[in-house]
Amino acid sequence: MAERVTIYEVSPRDGLQNEPRLIGTADKIRLVDLLSACGFSHIEVTSFVSPRRVPQMADAAQVLAGIRRTPGTTYAALTPNQQGFQHAMKARAGEVAVFASASEGFSQKNINCSIAESIERFRPVLAAARTAGIPVRGYVSCVTDCPCNGPVAPEAVARVAQALLDLGCHQISLGDTLGAGTPETIGRMLETVLERIPAARLAGHYHDTRGRALDNIRISLARGLRVFDSSAGGLGGCPFAPGARGNVATETVVAMLHRMGFATGIDPARLQEAADFALSLRSRQ
Ligand code: HMG
Ligand code: MG
């Protein structure tokens, strides 16, 4: 039987958060519903963050209220603090994610606190999630390069990833936020992280600014990772990482994985339909 690779589909969140034009709630719901028909086990729907900082995600609760939920799919949301977690629980998110950075500059820019402060902010979120029986994913941004501080030491990534696991995150998603990573820098980073953390607890989240994301997935597969984040249509970017392009496109990742003999459970024809719709929502066609 073909070995399984899991895709976290992040287009409704990472894909849309950076769009300059406000996208209607009904269109966001339609995107999630189209994705729900593809066979994803996980769809990251939205984020419960400050609407002043990320206006595109201000309708998080309405989007989660409007989607048709498919059994077997977990609908996730980003929650940077307790306020976000409480809203996500009211909106019936099935999984939440906290997000830290391996570099101090991006931590300040993105979530307005130091790395150490962010871990303390996440502690009550993890405690509340444990009580509620909700799984929590942890992101580490800037795993090779930071828009503020330049190259990032692999040891810094390993330390933050370990701190998130110690808090109780079930999985750590390693974010190449800028899309500046190469198989060499991603490979070196993974080597250091894997000294502490087994591949089964890690995911790769690679933006595709320089067209290296597929290469970075291949090197990660060779190191044992079997979970990757991607975005239908290749949409995405972080408002606080200027110049960063979208996540690697899910349709190209799925095609590559199927060619390599992995099973994803995703229907390529339905995925193409969702990707076409995602692309139609972009301001820049
Ligand atoms: P803060 O800036 O430290 O300030 O917030 P605060 O906690 O004192 O709150 C300031 C204001 O935000 C207050 O409202 C709060 O009520 C409100 P005001 O009194 O000014 O009207 N607020 C909230 N509102 C809604 N939901 C909340 C919430 N929390 C506070 N949860 C905070 C810290 C993190 C919330 C803020 O800085 C923020 O929202 N930052 C945006 C972070 C973000 O969404 N970044 C993009 C996603 S991360 C990403 O893309 C990277 C990733 O893809 C991986 C990768 O590629 O590397 C995951
Ligand atoms: Mg991202």
PDB file of N, CA and C in Angstrom, residues 7 14-15 32 59 65-67 84 233 242 273 278:
ATOM      1  N   ILE A   7      -1.672  16.492   3.917  1.00  0.00           N
ATOM      2  CA  ILE A   7      -1.585  17.902   3.520  1.00  0.00           C
ATOM      3  C   ILE A   7      -2.506  18.721   4.425  1.00  0.00           C
ATOM      4  N   ASP A  14      -3.846  31.328   5.373  1.00  0.00           N
ATOM      5  CA  ASP A  14      -2.584  31.925   4.899  1.00  0.00           C
ATOM      6  C   ASP A  14      -2.785  32.488   3.490  1.00  0.00           C
ATOM      7  N   GLY A  15      -3.597  31.798   2.695  1.00  0.00           N
ATOM      8  CA  GLY A  15      -3.823  32.229   1.310  1.00  0.00           C
ATOM      9  C   GLY A  15      -4.511  33.573   1.225  1.00  0.00           C
ATOM     10  N   VAL A  32     -13.920  27.203   1.306  1.00  0.00           N
ATOM     11  CA  VAL A  32     -13.771  26.088   2.270  1.00  0.00           C
ATOM     12  C   VAL A  32     -14.657  24.916   1.843  1.00  0.00           C
ATOM     13  N   ASP A  59     -13.807  38.356   9.910  1.00  0.00           N
ATOM     14  CA  ASP A  59     -15.065  37.592   9.893  1.00  0.00           C
ATOM     15  C   ASP A  59     -14.844  36.108  10.236  1.00  0.00           C
ATOM     16  N   ALA A  65     -18.981  29.611  11.059  1.00  0.00           N
ATOM     17  CA  ALA A  65     -20.413  29.314  11.251  1.00  0.00           C
ATOM     18  C   ALA A  65     -21.082  28.916   9.939  1.00  0.00           C
ATOM     19  N   GLY A  66     -20.520  29.389   8.817  1.00  0.00           N
ATOM     20  CA  GLY A  66     -21.211  29.203   7.534  1.00  0.00           C
ATOM     21  C   GLY A  66     -20.795  27.980   6.739  1.00  0.00           C
ATOM     22  N   ILE A  67     -19.666  27.375   7.080  1.00  0.00           N
ATOM     23  CA  ILE A  67     -19.171  26.267   6.244  1.00  0.00           C
ATOM     24  C   ILE A  67     -19.985  24.992   6.487  1.00  0.00           C
ATOM     25  N   GLY A  84      -8.313  34.876  21.505  1.00  0.00           N
ATOM     26  CA  GLY A  84      -8.517  34.170  20.241  1.00  0.00           C
ATOM     27  C   GLY A  84      -9.021  32.752  20.467  1.00  0.00           C
ATOM     28  N   GLY A 233      -3.985  26.959  -5.308  1.00  0.00           N
ATOM     29  CA  GLY A 233      -3.713  28.098  -6.176  1.00  0.00           C
ATOM     30  C   GLY A 233      -2.405  28.800  -5.849  1.00  0.00           C
ATOM     31  N   PRO A 242       7.077  41.406   4.310  1.00  0.00           N
ATOM     32  CA  PRO A 242       6.925  42.014   2.988  1.00  0.00           C
ATOM     33  C   PRO A 242       7.765  41.290   1.936  1.00  0.00           C
ATOM     34  N   GLU A 273     -10.599  22.496  -9.164  1.00  0.00           N
ATOM     35  CA  GLU A 273     -11.772  23.378  -9.113  1.00  0.00           C
ATOM     36  C   GLU A 273     -11.639  24.385  -7.949  1.00  0.00           C
ATOM     37  N   ALA A 278     -10.008  29.736  -5.810  1.00  0.00           N
ATOM     38  CA  ALA A 278      -9.096  30.506  -4.939  1.00  0.00           C
ATOM     39  C   ALA A 278      -8.395  31.586  -5.761  1.00  0.00           C
TER      40      ALA A 278
END
